[in-house]
Amino acid sequence: MKSGFVAVVGRPNVGKSTLVNALVGSKVAITSSRPQTTRNVIRGVVTHTEDGQPVYQMILVDTPGLHKPRTELGNRLNHLVYGTLAESDAVAFLIDATQPIGPGDQLIAQRLKESGAEVVVAVNKVDAASREAVVSQLDRAAEWDFSAYVPISARRGENLGALVDELVARLPEGPLYFPPEAITDQPEEMLAAEIIREKFLERLRDELPHSLAVIVEEIEPTASGLLVVRAKVVVERKSQKGIVIGKGGSMLKAAGSEARKELELIFGTRVHLDLRVTVEPDWQRRPALLDRMGFRR
């Protein structure tokens, strides 16, 4: 059988997490209209079986968007992407059909060329672009001379079968890395933290998306079947703490309520979500604190 790891790379906000979720068929990565939503390497597992036997297993590695870093966190996220490329059997390189190919795309293309990886370029968001724009993007991207080019819409699920075929064709023969029923390797704590962060990102818009982190400290089942999730929301300044809590606790209550409902669907049981907000000044620029928060070099 075919099996291997596929890095999903591209500029921020090109739809990498949306694509991973669509291919897995379940939510394993949070999505947002805000760039740089993804901060960790997240693996989604796609296993195809025929007559009960696995035919291929593709482990999709959703990566943070490559960008010009302004903080130590940004440096670490870029380093995470480059490390992922070195360990992957193939690469899905996403570009945006609604945006011109820019310096960021060119830089990623250059890095991929240097890596020697098998690269499939996916021109995403074709549902939001004209046919002429899609053709133009394909023509420009063809100059990179990668293995294959596939126009897709991750949001609508258009042409994803063709993309999977191209990626699987480039995987080596190999073992099952995960049980056939597995969809991700994320620990429960990380998945819960990302779901909580997503609900704040949806509400905070431009106010402080990059200054906010969520750390799940404990997930504890009780005798009654209730799952207690204790988490802290970390911001960089006292003024941001007030924004996250909201007037009379309105922001904290609304985001927490939505997160709790989604966590109940994921865990299949009732959830009590215990949230508190803490201030860690300039946490994105403090190496020792980033280490403790799990953002490794």
PDB file of C-alpha atoms in Angstrom:
ATOM      1  CA  MET A   1       0.000   0.000   0.000  1.00  0.00           C
ATOM      2  CA  LYS A   2       0.992   3.631  -0.404  1.00  0.00           C
ATOM      3  CA  SER A   3       1.637   5.692   2.704  1.00  0.00           C
ATOM      4  CA  GLY A   4       3.480   8.830   3.634  1.00  0.00           C
ATOM      5  CA  PHE A   5       3.491  12.406   4.828  1.00  0.00           C
ATOM      6  CA  VAL A   6       2.262  15.376   2.791  1.00  0.00           C
ATOM      7  CA  ALA A   7       3.191  18.888   3.924  1.00  0.00           C
ATOM      8  CA  VAL A   8       0.499  21.460   3.182  1.00  0.00           C
ATOM      9  CA  VAL A   9       2.262  24.795   2.698  1.00  0.00           C
ATOM     10  CA  GLY A  10       1.532  28.290   1.426  1.00  0.00           C
ATOM     11  CA  ARG A  11       1.245  31.903   2.429  1.00  0.00           C
ATOM     12  CA  PRO A  12      -0.973  32.805   5.390  1.00  0.00           C
ATOM     13  CA  ASN A  13      -4.713  32.588   4.745  1.00  0.00           C
ATOM     14  CA  VAL A  14      -4.621  30.598   1.485  1.00  0.00           C
ATOM     15  CA  GLY A  15      -6.879  27.873   2.923  1.00  0.00           C
ATOM     16  CA  LYS A  16      -4.455  25.227   4.197  1.00  0.00           C
ATOM     17  CA  SER A  17      -6.485  24.277   7.273  1.00  0.00           C
ATOM     18  CA  THR A  18      -9.727  24.317   5.275  1.00  0.00           C
ATOM     19  CA  LEU A  19      -8.157  21.881   2.803  1.00  0.00           C
ATOM     20  CA  VAL A  20      -6.908  19.539   5.537  1.00  0.00           C
ATOM     21  CA  ASN A  21     -10.353  19.470   7.172  1.00  0.00           C
ATOM     22  CA  ALA A  22     -12.027  18.825   3.806  1.00  0.00           C
ATOM     23  CA  LEU A  23      -9.737  15.917   2.913  1.00  0.00           C
ATOM     24  CA  VAL A  24      -9.966  14.343   6.371  1.00  0.00           C
ATOM     25  CA  GLY A  25     -13.744  14.797   6.401  1.00  0.00           C
ATOM     26  CA  SER A  26     -13.706  16.141   9.930  1.00  0.00           C
ATOM     27  CA  LYS A  27     -12.456  19.216  11.738  1.00  0.00           C
ATOM     28  CA  VAL A  28      -8.886  18.672  12.890  1.00  0.00           C
ATOM     29  CA  ALA A  29      -7.578  22.218  12.326  1.00  0.00           C
ATOM     30  CA  ILE A  30      -9.193  25.536  13.156  1.00  0.00           C
ATOM     31  CA  THR A  31      -9.934  28.014  10.394  1.00  0.00           C
ATOM     32  CA  SER A  32     -10.221  31.783  10.404  1.00  0.00           C
ATOM     33  CA  SER A  33     -10.164  34.693   7.988  1.00  0.00           C
ATOM     34  CA  ARG A  34      -7.229  35.994  10.026  1.00  0.00           C
ATOM     35  CA  PRO A  35      -3.751  35.197   8.651  1.00  0.00           C
ATOM     36  CA  GLN A  36      -1.430  32.985  10.706  1.00  0.00           C
ATOM     37  CA  THR A  37      -4.260  31.194  12.486  1.00  0.00           C
ATOM     38  CA  THR A  38      -2.327  27.910  12.547  1.00  0.00           C
ATOM     39  CA  ARG A  39       0.524  27.916  15.087  1.00  0.00           C
ATOM     40  CA  ASN A  40       1.370  24.241  15.341  1.00  0.00           C
ATOM     41  CA  VAL A  41       2.050  21.355  13.002  1.00  0.00           C
ATOM     42  CA  ILE A  42      -1.278  19.539  12.837  1.00  0.00           C
ATOM     43  CA  ARG A  43      -1.581  16.121  11.245  1.00  0.00           C
ATOM     44  CA  GLY A  44      -4.774  14.949   9.601  1.00  0.00           C
ATOM     45  CA  VAL A  45      -4.956  11.304   8.602  1.00  0.00           C
ATOM     46  CA  VAL A  46      -6.687  10.130   5.412  1.00  0.00           C
ATOM     47  CA  THR A  47      -6.952   6.347   5.009  1.00  0.00           C
ATOM     48  CA  HIS A  48      -8.678   4.813   1.986  1.00  0.00           C
ATOM     49  CA  THR A  49      -9.764   1.183   2.115  1.00  0.00           C
ATOM     50  CA  GLU A  50     -11.219  -1.201  -0.449  1.00  0.00           C
ATOM     51  CA  ASP A  51     -12.931  -4.440   0.623  1.00  0.00           C
ATOM     52  CA  GLY A  52     -11.761  -3.716   4.149  1.00  0.00           C
ATOM     53  CA  GLN A  53      -8.125  -3.452   3.163  1.00  0.00           C
ATOM     54  CA  PRO A  54      -6.164  -0.178   3.299  1.00  0.00           C
ATOM     55  CA  VAL A  55      -5.062   1.050  -0.132  1.00  0.00           C
ATOM     56  CA  TYR A  56      -3.304   4.201   0.998  1.00  0.00           C
ATOM     57  CA  GLN A  57      -2.758   6.324   4.074  1.00  0.00           C
ATOM     58  CA  MET A  58      -1.897   9.970   3.583  1.00  0.00           C
ATOM     59  CA  ILE A  59      -0.851  11.989   6.622  1.00  0.00           C
ATOM     60  CA  LEU A  60      -1.514  15.654   5.904  1.00  0.00           C
ATOM     61  CA  VAL A  61       0.726  18.016   7.841  1.00  0.00           C
ATOM     62  CA  ASP A  62      -0.981  21.406   8.145  1.00  0.00           C
ATOM     63  CA  THR A  63       1.670  24.067   8.693  1.00  0.00           C
ATOM     64  CA  PRO A  64       1.679  27.719   9.767  1.00  0.00           C
ATOM     65  CA  GLY A  65       1.734  30.157   6.865  1.00  0.00           C
ATOM     66  CA  LEU A  66       5.225  31.200   5.831  1.00  0.00           C
ATOM     67  CA  HIS A  67       5.645  34.923   6.414  1.00  0.00           C
ATOM     68  CA  LYS A  68       8.198  37.598   7.227  1.00  0.00           C
ATOM     69  CA  PRO A  69       8.642  37.140  10.987  1.00  0.00           C
ATOM     70  CA  ARG A  70       8.435  40.125  13.338  1.00  0.00           C
ATOM     71  CA  THR A  71       8.718  38.226  16.625  1.00  0.00           C
ATOM     72  CA  GLU A  72      10.486  35.208  18.077  1.00  0.00           C
ATOM     73  CA  LEU A  73       7.198  33.330  17.699  1.00  0.00           C
ATOM     74  CA  GLY A  74       7.206  34.142  13.969  1.00  0.00           C
ATOM     75  CA  ASN A  75      10.752  32.844  13.640  1.00  0.00           C
ATOM     76  CA  ARG A  76       9.790  29.603  15.347  1.00  0.00           C
ATOM     77  CA  LEU A  77       6.716  29.115  13.159  1.00  0.00           C
ATOM     78  CA  ASN A  78       8.770  29.495   9.975  1.00  0.00           C
ATOM     79  CA  HIS A  79      11.385  27.098  11.363  1.00  0.00           C
ATOM     80  CA  LEU A  80       8.552  24.627  12.027  1.00  0.00           C
ATOM     81  CA  VAL A  81       7.514  24.751   8.366  1.00  0.00           C
ATOM     82  CA  TYR A  82      11.026  24.195   7.033  1.00  0.00           C
ATOM     83  CA  GLY A  83      11.510  21.246   9.377  1.00  0.00           C
ATOM     84  CA  THR A  84       8.249  19.732   8.140  1.00  0.00           C
ATOM     85  CA  LEU A  85       9.361  19.999   4.513  1.00  0.00           C
ATOM     86  CA  ALA A  86      12.502  18.044   5.277  1.00  0.00           C
ATOM     87  CA  GLU A  87      10.445  15.157   6.692  1.00  0.00           C
ATOM     88  CA  SER A  88       7.712  14.990   4.017  1.00  0.00           C
ATOM     89  CA  ASP A  89       7.307  12.606   1.091  1.00  0.00           C
ATOM     90  CA  ALA A  90       5.311  15.109  -0.960  1.00  0.00           C
ATOM     91  CA  VAL A  91       4.082  18.698  -0.727  1.00  0.00           C
ATOM     92  CA  ALA A  92       0.757  20.362  -1.490  1.00  0.00           C
ATOM     93  CA  PHE A  93       1.659  23.989  -2.249  1.00  0.00           C
ATOM     94  CA  LEU A  94      -1.446  26.178  -2.059  1.00  0.00           C
ATOM     95  CA  ILE A  95      -1.753  29.471  -3.890  1.00  0.00           C
ATOM     96  CA  ASP A  96      -4.773  31.772  -3.921  1.00  0.00           C
ATOM     97  CA  ALA A  97      -6.701  32.109  -7.192  1.00  0.00           C
ATOM     98  CA  THR A  98      -8.096  35.464  -6.034  1.00  0.00           C
ATOM     99  CA  GLN A  99      -4.703  37.051  -5.320  1.00  0.00           C
ATOM    100  CA  PRO A 100      -1.756  37.685  -7.653  1.00  0.00           C
ATOM    101  CA  ILE A 101       1.301  35.525  -7.165  1.00  0.00           C
ATOM    102  CA  GLY A 102       3.584  37.614  -4.975  1.00  0.00           C
ATOM    103  CA  PRO A 103       7.028  37.587  -3.372  1.00  0.00           C
ATOM    104  CA  GLY A 104       5.788  35.277  -0.608  1.00  0.00           C
ATOM    105  CA  ASP A 105       4.690  32.635  -3.121  1.00  0.00           C
ATOM    106  CA  GLN A 106       7.953  33.014  -5.020  1.00  0.00           C
ATOM    107  CA  LEU A 107       9.981  32.543  -1.832  1.00  0.00           C
ATOM    108  CA  ILE A 108       8.104  29.365  -0.949  1.00  0.00           C
ATOM    109  CA  ALA A 109       8.527  28.054  -4.499  1.00  0.00           C
ATOM    110  CA  GLN A 110      12.260  28.691  -4.272  1.00  0.00           C
ATOM    111  CA  ARG A 111      12.493  26.873  -0.927  1.00  0.00           C
ATOM    112  CA  LEU A 112      10.583  23.921  -2.369  1.00  0.00           C
ATOM    113  CA  LYS A 113      12.876  23.786  -5.374  1.00  0.00           C
ATOM    114  CA  GLU A 114      15.871  23.706  -3.056  1.00  0.00           C
ATOM    115  CA  SER A 115      14.304  20.924  -0.987  1.00  0.00           C
ATOM    116  CA  GLY A 116      13.939  18.637  -4.005  1.00  0.00           C
ATOM    117  CA  ALA A 117      10.450  17.620  -2.826  1.00  0.00           C
ATOM    118  CA  GLU A 118       7.704  16.246  -5.046  1.00  0.00           C
ATOM    119  CA  VAL A 119       5.372  19.258  -5.234  1.00  0.00           C
ATOM    120  CA  VAL A 120       1.751  19.457  -6.358  1.00  0.00           C
ATOM    121  CA  VAL A 121       0.527  23.038  -6.736  1.00  0.00           C
ATOM    122  CA  ALA A 122      -3.114  23.518  -5.735  1.00  0.00           C
ATOM    123  CA  VAL A 123      -4.707  26.742  -6.981  1.00  0.00           C
ATOM    124  CA  ASN A 124      -7.330  27.269  -4.280  1.00  0.00           C
ATOM    125  CA  LYS A 125     -10.497  29.394  -4.045  1.00  0.00           C
ATOM    126  CA  VAL A 126     -11.453  28.874  -7.705  1.00  0.00           C
ATOM    127  CA  ASP A 127     -15.085  29.290  -6.619  1.00  0.00           C
ATOM    128  CA  ALA A 128     -14.334  32.950  -5.838  1.00  0.00           C
ATOM    129  CA  ALA A 129     -12.266  33.719  -8.952  1.00  0.00           C
ATOM    130  CA  SER A 130     -13.052  34.155 -12.633  1.00  0.00           C
ATOM    131  CA  ARG A 131     -12.020  31.487 -15.116  1.00  0.00           C
ATOM    132  CA  GLU A 132      -9.520  33.948 -16.599  1.00  0.00           C
ATOM    133  CA  ALA A 133      -7.944  34.544 -13.190  1.00  0.00           C
ATOM    134  CA  VAL A 134      -7.582  30.803 -12.556  1.00  0.00           C
ATOM    135  CA  VAL A 135      -5.984  30.217 -15.969  1.00  0.00           C
ATOM    136  CA  SER A 136      -3.626  33.127 -15.355  1.00  0.00           C
ATOM    137  CA  GLN A 137      -2.567  31.693 -11.985  1.00  0.00           C
ATOM    138  CA  LEU A 138      -1.964  28.272 -13.517  1.00  0.00           C
ATOM    139  CA  ASP A 139       0.145  29.824 -16.285  1.00  0.00           C
ATOM    140  CA  ARG A 140       2.244  31.812 -13.797  1.00  0.00           C
ATOM    141  CA  ALA A 141       2.679  28.857 -11.461  1.00  0.00           C
ATOM    142  CA  ALA A 142       3.714  26.600 -14.367  1.00  0.00           C
ATOM    143  CA  GLU A 143       6.927  28.622 -14.591  1.00  0.00           C
ATOM    144  CA  TRP A 144       8.033  26.882 -11.382  1.00  0.00           C
ATOM    145  CA  ASP A 145       8.026  23.535 -13.225  1.00  0.00           C
ATOM    146  CA  PHE A 146       6.664  21.452 -10.358  1.00  0.00           C
ATOM    147  CA  SER A 147       5.166  17.958 -10.645  1.00  0.00           C
ATOM    148  CA  ALA A 148       1.486  18.823 -11.144  1.00  0.00           C
ATOM    149  CA  TYR A 149      -1.046  21.663 -10.982  1.00  0.00           C
ATOM    150  CA  VAL A 150      -4.643  21.267  -9.791  1.00  0.00           C
ATOM    151  CA  PRO A 151      -7.344  23.985  -9.500  1.00  0.00           C
ATOM    152  CA  ILE A 152      -9.507  23.382  -6.418  1.00  0.00           C
ATOM    153  CA  SER A 153     -11.972  24.875  -3.983  1.00  0.00           C
ATOM    154  CA  ALA A 154     -11.244  23.535  -0.522  1.00  0.00           C
ATOM    155  CA  ARG A 155     -14.288  25.339   0.870  1.00  0.00           C
ATOM    156  CA  ARG A 156     -16.687  23.728  -1.593  1.00  0.00           C
ATOM    157  CA  GLY A 157     -14.814  20.465  -2.055  1.00  0.00           C
ATOM    158  CA  GLU A 158     -14.323  20.995  -5.787  1.00  0.00           C
ATOM    159  CA  ASN A 159     -11.772  18.815  -7.609  1.00  0.00           C
ATOM    160  CA  LEU A 160     -10.288  17.447  -4.390  1.00  0.00           C
ATOM    161  CA  GLY A 161     -10.308  13.917  -5.809  1.00  0.00           C
ATOM    162  CA  ALA A 162      -7.897  14.980  -8.547  1.00  0.00           C
ATOM    163  CA  LEU A 163      -5.613  16.572  -5.957  1.00  0.00           C
ATOM    164  CA  VAL A 164      -5.619  13.418  -3.823  1.00  0.00           C
ATOM    165  CA  ASP A 165      -4.795  11.282  -6.863  1.00  0.00           C
ATOM    166  CA  GLU A 166      -1.781  13.450  -7.662  1.00  0.00           C
ATOM    167  CA  LEU A 167      -0.519  13.380  -4.073  1.00  0.00           C
ATOM    168  CA  VAL A 168      -1.024   9.651  -3.508  1.00  0.00           C
ATOM    169  CA  ALA A 169       0.803   8.897  -6.758  1.00  0.00           C
ATOM    170  CA  ARG A 170       3.883  10.497  -5.225  1.00  0.00           C
ATOM    171  CA  LEU A 171       3.827   8.562  -1.961  1.00  0.00           C
ATOM    172  CA  PRO A 172       6.134   5.587  -1.450  1.00  0.00           C
ATOM    173  CA  GLU A 173       5.092   2.084  -0.516  1.00  0.00           C
ATOM    174  CA  GLY A 174       4.851   1.954   3.244  1.00  0.00           C
ATOM    175  CA  PRO A 175       3.081   0.809   6.405  1.00  0.00           C
ATOM    176  CA  LEU A 176       0.012   2.038   8.235  1.00  0.00           C
ATOM    177  CA  TYR A 177       1.316   4.785  10.491  1.00  0.00           C
ATOM    178  CA  PHE A 178      -2.042   5.189  12.239  1.00  0.00           C
ATOM    179  CA  PRO A 179      -5.056   2.915  12.758  1.00  0.00           C
ATOM    180  CA  PRO A 180      -7.477   3.144   9.786  1.00  0.00           C
ATOM    181  CA  GLU A 181     -10.099   4.927  11.913  1.00  0.00           C
ATOM    182  CA  ALA A 182      -7.692   7.662  13.114  1.00  0.00           C
ATOM    183  CA  ILE A 183      -8.205  11.199  11.779  1.00  0.00           C
ATOM    184  CA  THR A 184      -5.515  13.123  13.715  1.00  0.00           C
ATOM    185  CA  ASP A 185      -2.618  12.698  16.109  1.00  0.00           C
ATOM    186  CA  GLN A 186      -3.412  15.841  18.088  1.00  0.00           C
ATOM    187  CA  PRO A 187      -3.606  15.427  21.865  1.00  0.00           C
ATOM    188  CA  GLU A 188      -7.003  16.283  23.303  1.00  0.00           C
ATOM    189  CA  GLU A 189      -5.506  19.268  25.116  1.00  0.00           C
ATOM    190  CA  MET A 190      -4.171  20.818  21.905  1.00  0.00           C
ATOM    191  CA  LEU A 191      -7.414  20.255  20.009  1.00  0.00           C
ATOM    192  CA  ALA A 192      -9.451  21.811  22.828  1.00  0.00           C
ATOM    193  CA  ALA A 193      -7.079  24.791  23.068  1.00  0.00           C
ATOM    194  CA  GLU A 194      -7.348  25.445  19.334  1.00  0.00           C
ATOM    195  CA  ILE A 195     -11.148  25.251  19.367  1.00  0.00           C
ATOM    196  CA  ILE A 196     -11.279  27.790  22.209  1.00  0.00           C
ATOM    197  CA  ARG A 197      -8.830  30.110  20.418  1.00  0.00           C
ATOM    198  CA  GLU A 198     -10.877  29.910  17.229  1.00  0.00           C
ATOM    199  CA  LYS A 199     -13.990  31.196  18.998  1.00  0.00           C
ATOM    200  CA  PHE A 200     -12.136  34.260  20.259  1.00  0.00           C
ATOM    201  CA  LEU A 201     -10.564  34.894  16.838  1.00  0.00           C
ATOM    202  CA  GLU A 202     -14.027  34.950  15.271  1.00  0.00           C
ATOM    203  CA  ARG A 203     -15.045  37.777  17.596  1.00  0.00           C
ATOM    204  CA  LEU A 204     -11.918  39.823  18.101  1.00  0.00           C
ATOM    205  CA  ARG A 205     -11.305  40.569  14.405  1.00  0.00           C
ATOM    206  CA  ASP A 206      -8.406  43.012  14.147  1.00  0.00           C
ATOM    207  CA  GLU A 207      -8.079  43.794  17.843  1.00  0.00           C
ATOM    208  CA  LEU A 208      -5.550  41.251  19.125  1.00  0.00           C
ATOM    209  CA  PRO A 209      -5.567  37.946  17.207  1.00  0.00           C
ATOM    210  CA  HIS A 210      -1.803  37.419  17.312  1.00  0.00           C
ATOM    211  CA  SER A 211      -1.476  38.423  20.967  1.00  0.00           C
ATOM    212  CA  LEU A 212      -3.824  35.689  22.148  1.00  0.00           C
ATOM    213  CA  ALA A 213      -2.933  32.112  23.069  1.00  0.00           C
ATOM    214  CA  VAL A 214      -4.869  29.368  24.838  1.00  0.00           C
ATOM    215  CA  ILE A 215      -3.362  26.732  27.109  1.00  0.00           C
ATOM    216  CA  VAL A 216      -5.485  23.815  28.306  1.00  0.00           C
ATOM    217  CA  GLU A 217      -4.147  22.855  31.698  1.00  0.00           C
ATOM    218  CA  GLU A 218      -6.404  19.902  32.487  1.00  0.00           C
ATOM    219  CA  ILE A 219      -9.124  17.707  31.008  1.00  0.00           C
ATOM    220  CA  GLU A 220     -10.736  15.735  33.812  1.00  0.00           C
ATOM    221  CA  PRO A 221     -13.724  13.362  33.574  1.00  0.00           C
ATOM    222  CA  THR A 222     -16.040  13.205  36.571  1.00  0.00           C
ATOM    223  CA  ALA A 223     -18.043  10.286  37.971  1.00  0.00           C
ATOM    224  CA  SER A 224     -21.229  11.797  36.535  1.00  0.00           C
ATOM    225  CA  GLY A 225     -19.826  11.712  32.988  1.00  0.00           C
ATOM    226  CA  LEU A 226     -19.168  15.451  32.853  1.00  0.00           C
ATOM    227  CA  LEU A 227     -15.845  16.445  31.286  1.00  0.00           C
ATOM    228  CA  VAL A 228     -14.169  19.395  33.005  1.00  0.00           C
ATOM    229  CA  VAL A 229     -11.843  21.394  30.733  1.00  0.00           C
ATOM    230  CA  ARG A 230      -9.692  23.969  32.510  1.00  0.00           C
ATOM    231  CA  ALA A 231      -7.917  26.475  30.294  1.00  0.00           C
ATOM    232  CA  LYS A 232      -6.285  29.867  30.440  1.00  0.00           C
ATOM    233  CA  VAL A 233      -6.440  32.543  27.770  1.00  0.00           C
ATOM    234  CA  VAL A 234      -3.107  34.373  27.569  1.00  0.00           C
ATOM    235  CA  VAL A 235      -2.755  37.972  26.361  1.00  0.00           C
ATOM    236  CA  GLU A 236       0.178  40.394  26.370  1.00  0.00           C
ATOM    237  CA  ARG A 237      -1.248  43.523  28.044  1.00  0.00           C
ATOM    238  CA  LYS A 238      -3.751  44.407  30.761  1.00  0.00           C
ATOM    239  CA  SER A 239      -5.835  46.392  28.279  1.00  0.00           C
ATOM    240  CA  GLN A 240      -6.208  43.231  26.169  1.00  0.00           C
ATOM    241  CA  LYS A 241      -7.470  41.312  29.176  1.00  0.00           C
ATOM    242  CA  GLY A 242     -10.437  43.651  29.363  1.00  0.00           C
ATOM    243  CA  ILE A 243     -11.179  43.143  25.663  1.00  0.00           C
ATOM    244  CA  VAL A 244     -11.106  39.351  25.993  1.00  0.00           C
ATOM    245  CA  ILE A 245     -13.372  39.390  29.039  1.00  0.00           C
ATOM    246  CA  GLY A 246     -15.736  41.976  27.536  1.00  0.00           C
ATOM    247  CA  LYS A 247     -18.257  44.232  29.254  1.00  0.00           C
ATOM    248  CA  GLY A 248     -19.744  42.333  32.162  1.00  0.00           C
ATOM    249  CA  GLY A 249     -17.900  39.213  30.971  1.00  0.00           C
ATOM    250  CA  SER A 250     -19.856  39.160  27.686  1.00  0.00           C
ATOM    251  CA  MET A 251     -16.960  38.224  25.376  1.00  0.00           C
ATOM    252  CA  LEU A 252     -15.673  35.471  27.651  1.00  0.00           C
ATOM    253  CA  LYS A 253     -19.170  34.063  28.073  1.00  0.00           C
ATOM    254  CA  ALA A 254     -20.068  34.091  24.365  1.00  0.00           C
ATOM    255  CA  ALA A 255     -16.793  32.595  23.108  1.00  0.00           C
ATOM    256  CA  GLY A 256     -16.738  30.078  25.958  1.00  0.00           C
ATOM    257  CA  SER A 257     -20.302  28.971  25.252  1.00  0.00           C
ATOM    258  CA  GLU A 258     -19.579  28.325  21.569  1.00  0.00           C
ATOM    259  CA  ALA A 259     -16.367  26.508  22.392  1.00  0.00           C
ATOM    260  CA  ARG A 260     -18.137  24.334  24.949  1.00  0.00           C
ATOM    261  CA  LYS A 261     -20.809  23.307  22.436  1.00  0.00           C
ATOM    262  CA  GLU A 262     -18.203  22.309  19.851  1.00  0.00           C
ATOM    263  CA  LEU A 263     -16.131  20.443  22.430  1.00  0.00           C
ATOM    264  CA  GLU A 264     -19.234  18.481  23.441  1.00  0.00           C
ATOM    265  CA  LEU A 265     -19.662  17.390  19.813  1.00  0.00           C
ATOM    266  CA  ILE A 266     -16.003  16.370  19.564  1.00  0.00           C
ATOM    267  CA  PHE A 267     -15.805  14.526  22.894  1.00  0.00           C
ATOM    268  CA  GLY A 268     -19.345  13.119  22.779  1.00  0.00           C
ATOM    269  CA  THR A 269     -20.214  14.130  26.331  1.00  0.00           C
ATOM    270  CA  ARG A 270     -21.246  17.125  28.413  1.00  0.00           C
ATOM    271  CA  VAL A 271     -18.444  19.619  29.008  1.00  0.00           C
ATOM    272  CA  HIS A 272     -17.855  22.188  31.722  1.00  0.00           C
ATOM    273  CA  LEU A 273     -15.410  24.780  30.392  1.00  0.00           C
ATOM    274  CA  ASP A 274     -13.484  26.687  33.050  1.00  0.00           C
ATOM    275  CA  LEU A 275     -11.774  29.694  31.440  1.00  0.00           C
ATOM    276  CA  ARG A 276      -9.569  32.326  33.030  1.00  0.00           C
ATOM    277  CA  VAL A 277      -7.635  35.165  31.403  1.00  0.00           C
ATOM    278  CA  THR A 278      -4.020  35.913  32.308  1.00  0.00           C
ATOM    279  CA  VAL A 279      -1.465  38.510  31.192  1.00  0.00           C
ATOM    280  CA  GLU A 280       2.043  37.485  30.086  1.00  0.00           C
ATOM    281  CA  PRO A 281       3.742  40.676  28.840  1.00  0.00           C
ATOM    282  CA  ASP A 282       5.164  40.347  25.292  1.00  0.00           C
ATOM    283  CA  TRP A 283       4.928  36.550  25.397  1.00  0.00           C
ATOM    284  CA  GLN A 284       5.562  36.300  21.624  1.00  0.00           C
ATOM    285  CA  ARG A 285       9.068  37.712  22.124  1.00  0.00           C
ATOM    286  CA  ARG A 286      10.148  35.747  25.206  1.00  0.00           C
ATOM    287  CA  PRO A 287      12.036  32.549  24.275  1.00  0.00           C
ATOM    288  CA  ALA A 288      11.805  30.922  27.698  1.00  0.00           C
ATOM    289  CA  LEU A 289       8.055  31.522  27.887  1.00  0.00           C
ATOM    290  CA  LEU A 290       7.550  30.251  24.331  1.00  0.00           C
ATOM    291  CA  ASP A 291       9.355  27.080  25.378  1.00  0.00           C
ATOM    292  CA  ARG A 292       6.955  26.602  28.291  1.00  0.00           C
ATOM    293  CA  MET A 293       3.969  27.247  26.035  1.00  0.00           C
ATOM    294  CA  GLY A 294       5.062  24.524  23.642  1.00  0.00           C
ATOM    295  CA  PHE A 295       6.413  26.651  20.754  1.00  0.00           C
ATOM    296  CA  ARG A 296       9.715  24.834  20.334  1.00  0.00           C
ATOM    297  CA  ARG A 297      12.619  25.964  18.209  1.00  0.00           C
TER     298      ARG A 297
END
